[in-house]
């Protein structure tokens, strides 16, 4: 149990894909203007990343058994694309407002390097099925935490007296850098000592 807690907390705080590997920056900066849309994107990415981690683990085992591992990346992209299409259809039916708010960024989950990155990193780390799913969900929760936190700060920045030269994207990048520095404070934290009961 401690091993899975280490994986999930490590993926959220220490090895966060956005601040430690710079994966998923496009939706992080593009969808983080409002907390509502950032939350929707976080939920969609969590669903896709969790399922993609489990399915790609099984696909990888099949590719290894058939001795065609060279097709790994293309098959992982196809799995992710199918999952994103499923999420898109569900959101279009269940929440048209959120579907419209996410706009182009929803289909861009297909090419979100964080989703593909977690599937490949799971294979490289030698995770088993459950560890892969836990790492995928943990990574997605870390992505969601950061994007919602960033969106909340950006909403409040609309009311701040920011110099004209820094308004808009420049202050967003400065804020992202400060959040990144805060999360990098978790680096070196010994999760095994914390969760060893």
Short mmCIF file of C-alpha atoms in Angstrom, two decimals:
data_model
loop_
_atom_site.label_atom_id
_atom_site.label_comp_id
_atom_site.label_asym_id
_atom_site.label_seq_id
_atom_site.Cartn_x
_atom_site.Cartn_y
_atom_site.Cartn_z
CA UNK A 1 0.00 0.00 0.00
CA UNK A 2 2.83 2.40 0.88
CA UNK A 3 4.32 1.85 -2.57
CA UNK A 4 1.15 3.10 -4.27
CA UNK A 5 0.91 6.12 -1.96
CA UNK A 6 4.50 6.99 -2.86
CA UNK A 7 3.69 6.71 -6.57
CA UNK A 8 0.56 8.86 -6.38
CA UNK A 9 1.99 11.58 -4.11
CA UNK A 10 5.24 11.57 -6.06
CA UNK A 11 3.35 12.04 -9.33
CA UNK A 12 1.26 14.88 -7.89
CA UNK A 13 3.91 16.88 -6.04
CA UNK A 14 7.48 15.79 -6.79
CA UNK A 15 7.42 14.49 -10.37
CA UNK A 16 4.59 16.70 -11.58
CA UNK A 17 4.57 16.54 -15.37
CA UNK A 18 4.13 20.26 -15.86
CA UNK A 19 6.79 21.60 -13.51
CA UNK A 20 9.38 18.82 -13.57
CA UNK A 21 9.12 17.51 -17.14
CA UNK A 22 7.41 20.45 -18.93
CA UNK A 23 4.74 18.18 -20.41
CA UNK A 24 1.22 19.54 -20.99
CA UNK A 25 2.20 23.21 -21.09
CA UNK A 26 -0.15 24.06 -24.00
CA UNK A 27 -3.44 23.26 -22.21
CA UNK A 28 -1.93 24.50 -18.94
CA UNK A 29 -1.50 27.99 -20.37
CA UNK A 30 -4.45 27.89 -22.79
CA UNK A 31 -7.32 26.64 -20.60
CA UNK A 32 -6.34 28.29 -17.33
CA UNK A 33 -8.18 31.58 -17.67
CA UNK A 34 -11.20 30.39 -15.64
CA UNK A 35 -11.43 27.90 -12.81
CA UNK A 36 -14.53 26.25 -14.31
CA UNK A 37 -12.89 25.39 -17.62
CA UNK A 38 -9.64 24.41 -15.88
CA UNK A 39 -11.60 21.99 -13.67
CA UNK A 40 -13.31 20.48 -16.72
CA UNK A 41 -9.98 20.05 -18.48
CA UNK A 42 -8.47 18.52 -15.35
CA UNK A 43 -11.30 15.99 -15.08
CA UNK A 44 -11.07 15.10 -18.79
CA UNK A 45 -7.28 14.66 -18.58
CA UNK A 46 -7.64 12.56 -15.41
CA UNK A 47 -10.10 10.23 -17.10
CA UNK A 48 -8.04 9.91 -20.28
CA UNK A 49 -4.69 9.55 -18.47
CA UNK A 50 -5.95 6.92 -16.03
CA UNK A 51 -7.56 4.79 -18.73
CA UNK A 52 -4.71 5.32 -21.19
CA UNK A 53 -2.17 4.17 -18.59
CA UNK A 54 -3.99 0.88 -18.04
CA UNK A 55 -4.84 0.19 -21.67
CA UNK A 56 -1.38 1.05 -23.00
CA UNK A 57 0.18 -1.27 -20.41
CA UNK A 58 -1.88 -4.12 -21.85
CA UNK A 59 -1.16 -3.02 -25.44
CA UNK A 60 2.57 -2.91 -24.65
CA UNK A 61 2.44 -6.48 -23.31
CA UNK A 62 0.70 -7.54 -26.53
CA UNK A 63 3.27 -5.74 -28.69
CA UNK A 64 6.12 -7.41 -26.78
CA UNK A 65 4.46 -10.82 -27.15
CA UNK A 66 4.12 -10.24 -30.92
CA UNK A 67 7.69 -8.87 -31.09
CA UNK A 68 6.55 -5.57 -32.64
CA UNK A 69 7.50 -3.12 -29.88
CA UNK A 70 8.57 -0.61 -32.54
CA UNK A 71 4.85 0.18 -33.00
CA UNK A 72 4.52 1.29 -29.37
CA UNK A 73 4.26 5.05 -29.90
CA UNK A 74 1.78 4.88 -32.77
CA UNK A 75 -0.47 2.42 -30.95
CA UNK A 76 -0.35 4.52 -27.78
CA UNK A 77 -1.41 7.58 -29.79
CA UNK A 78 -4.30 5.63 -31.31
CA UNK A 79 -5.47 4.48 -27.86
CA UNK A 80 -5.34 8.05 -26.56
CA UNK A 81 -7.19 9.36 -29.63
CA UNK A 82 -10.03 6.86 -29.13
CA UNK A 83 -10.32 7.78 -25.44
CA UNK A 84 -10.41 11.49 -26.24
CA UNK A 85 -13.14 10.94 -28.82
CA UNK A 86 -15.13 9.10 -26.16
CA UNK A 87 -14.66 11.97 -23.67
CA UNK A 88 -15.64 14.47 -26.35
CA UNK A 89 -18.88 12.62 -27.13
CA UNK A 90 -19.78 12.32 -23.43
CA UNK A 91 -19.09 16.02 -22.75
CA UNK A 92 -21.02 17.13 -25.82
CA UNK A 93 -24.09 15.23 -24.59
CA UNK A 94 -23.81 15.79 -20.83
CA UNK A 95 -22.32 19.30 -20.57
CA UNK A 96 -22.55 21.35 -23.79
CA UNK A 97 -21.45 24.51 -21.95
CA UNK A 98 -18.22 22.90 -20.74
CA UNK A 99 -17.75 21.32 -24.18
CA UNK A 100 -17.90 24.76 -25.81
CA UNK A 101 -15.73 26.35 -23.09
CA UNK A 102 -12.95 23.80 -23.60
CA UNK A 103 -13.15 24.41 -27.34
CA UNK A 104 -10.10 23.35 -29.32
CA UNK A 105 -8.25 22.24 -26.19
CA UNK A 106 -10.46 19.18 -25.72
CA UNK A 107 -9.40 17.45 -28.96
CA UNK A 108 -5.86 18.63 -28.23
CA UNK A 109 -5.75 16.16 -25.32
CA UNK A 110 -5.01 13.65 -28.10
CA UNK A 111 -1.72 15.40 -28.74
CA UNK A 112 -1.17 16.44 -25.11
CA UNK A 113 2.36 15.29 -24.53
CA UNK A 114 1.62 14.68 -20.83
CA UNK A 115 -0.85 11.90 -21.69
CA UNK A 116 1.54 10.21 -24.10
CA UNK A 117 4.43 10.96 -21.76
CA UNK A 118 2.90 9.16 -18.78
CA UNK A 119 2.20 6.05 -20.84
CA UNK A 120 5.79 5.87 -22.08
CA UNK A 121 7.24 6.73 -18.66
CA UNK A 122 5.20 3.90 -17.12
CA UNK A 123 6.81 1.43 -19.52
CA UNK A 124 10.29 2.91 -19.00
CA UNK A 125 9.90 2.73 -15.19
CA UNK A 126 8.85 -0.93 -15.42
CA UNK A 127 5.55 -0.36 -13.62
CA UNK A 128 3.06 -3.21 -13.43
CA UNK A 129 -0.59 -2.69 -14.43
CA UNK A 130 -1.80 -1.22 -11.13
CA UNK A 131 1.30 0.94 -10.68
CA UNK A 132 0.79 2.28 -14.22
CA UNK A 133 -2.82 3.21 -13.54
CA UNK A 134 -1.94 4.79 -10.17
CA UNK A 135 0.91 6.77 -11.75
CA UNK A 136 -1.37 7.91 -14.57
CA UNK A 137 -4.09 9.04 -12.20
CA UNK A 138 -1.54 10.67 -9.89
CA UNK A 139 0.03 12.52 -12.81
CA UNK A 140 -3.39 13.67 -13.97
CA UNK A 141 -4.33 14.82 -10.46
CA UNK A 142 -1.08 16.79 -10.33
CA UNK A 143 -1.94 18.34 -13.70
CA UNK A 144 -5.45 19.14 -12.44
CA UNK A 145 -4.17 20.65 -9.20
CA UNK A 146 -1.76 22.92 -11.03
CA UNK A 147 -4.17 24.04 -13.73
CA UNK A 148 -6.95 24.82 -11.22
CA UNK A 149 -4.53 26.64 -8.91
CA UNK A 150 -3.14 28.60 -11.85
CA UNK A 151 -6.63 29.45 -13.11
CA UNK A 152 -7.64 30.74 -9.68
CA UNK A 153 -4.58 32.97 -9.55
CA UNK A 154 -5.19 34.22 -13.10
CA UNK A 155 -8.80 35.08 -12.26
CA UNK A 156 -7.59 37.15 -9.31
CA UNK A 157 -4.90 38.83 -11.42
CA UNK A 158 -7.70 40.44 -13.46
CA UNK A 159 -8.36 42.69 -10.45
CA UNK A 160 -4.72 43.43 -9.63
CA UNK A 161 -2.96 46.67 -10.61
CA UNK A 162 -0.50 45.08 -13.03
CA UNK A 163 1.74 47.34 -15.14
CA UNK A 164 0.55 47.54 -18.72
CA UNK A 165 3.69 45.88 -20.11
CA UNK A 166 3.09 42.78 -17.97
CA UNK A 167 -0.65 42.37 -18.50
CA UNK A 168 -1.91 39.20 -20.18
CA UNK A 169 0.53 36.51 -21.15
CA UNK A 170 3.69 37.95 -19.54
CA UNK A 171 2.19 37.94 -16.03
CA UNK A 172 0.80 34.45 -16.70
CA UNK A 173 4.31 33.18 -17.47
CA UNK A 174 5.75 34.88 -14.38
CA UNK A 175 2.99 33.32 -12.26
CA UNK A 176 3.61 29.88 -13.79
CA UNK A 177 7.30 30.24 -12.97
CA UNK A 178 6.53 31.11 -9.34
CA UNK A 179 4.16 28.13 -9.01
CA UNK A 180 6.85 25.94 -10.54
CA UNK A 181 9.37 27.13 -7.96
CA UNK A 182 6.89 26.38 -5.18
CA UNK A 183 6.34 22.81 -6.42
CA UNK A 184 10.05 22.24 -6.87
CA UNK A 185 10.31 22.76 -3.11
CA UNK A 186 8.95 19.21 -2.79
CA UNK A 187 12.00 17.80 -4.59
CA UNK A 188 14.07 15.65 -2.31
CA UNK A 189 11.14 14.94 -0.01
CA UNK A 190 11.39 11.32 1.23
CA UNK A 191 7.94 9.84 0.62
CA UNK A 192 9.07 6.35 1.63
CA UNK A 193 9.86 7.63 5.13
CA UNK A 194 6.49 9.37 5.29
CA UNK A 195 4.44 6.34 4.20
CA UNK A 196 6.35 3.57 5.92
CA UNK A 197 3.96 2.28 8.57
#
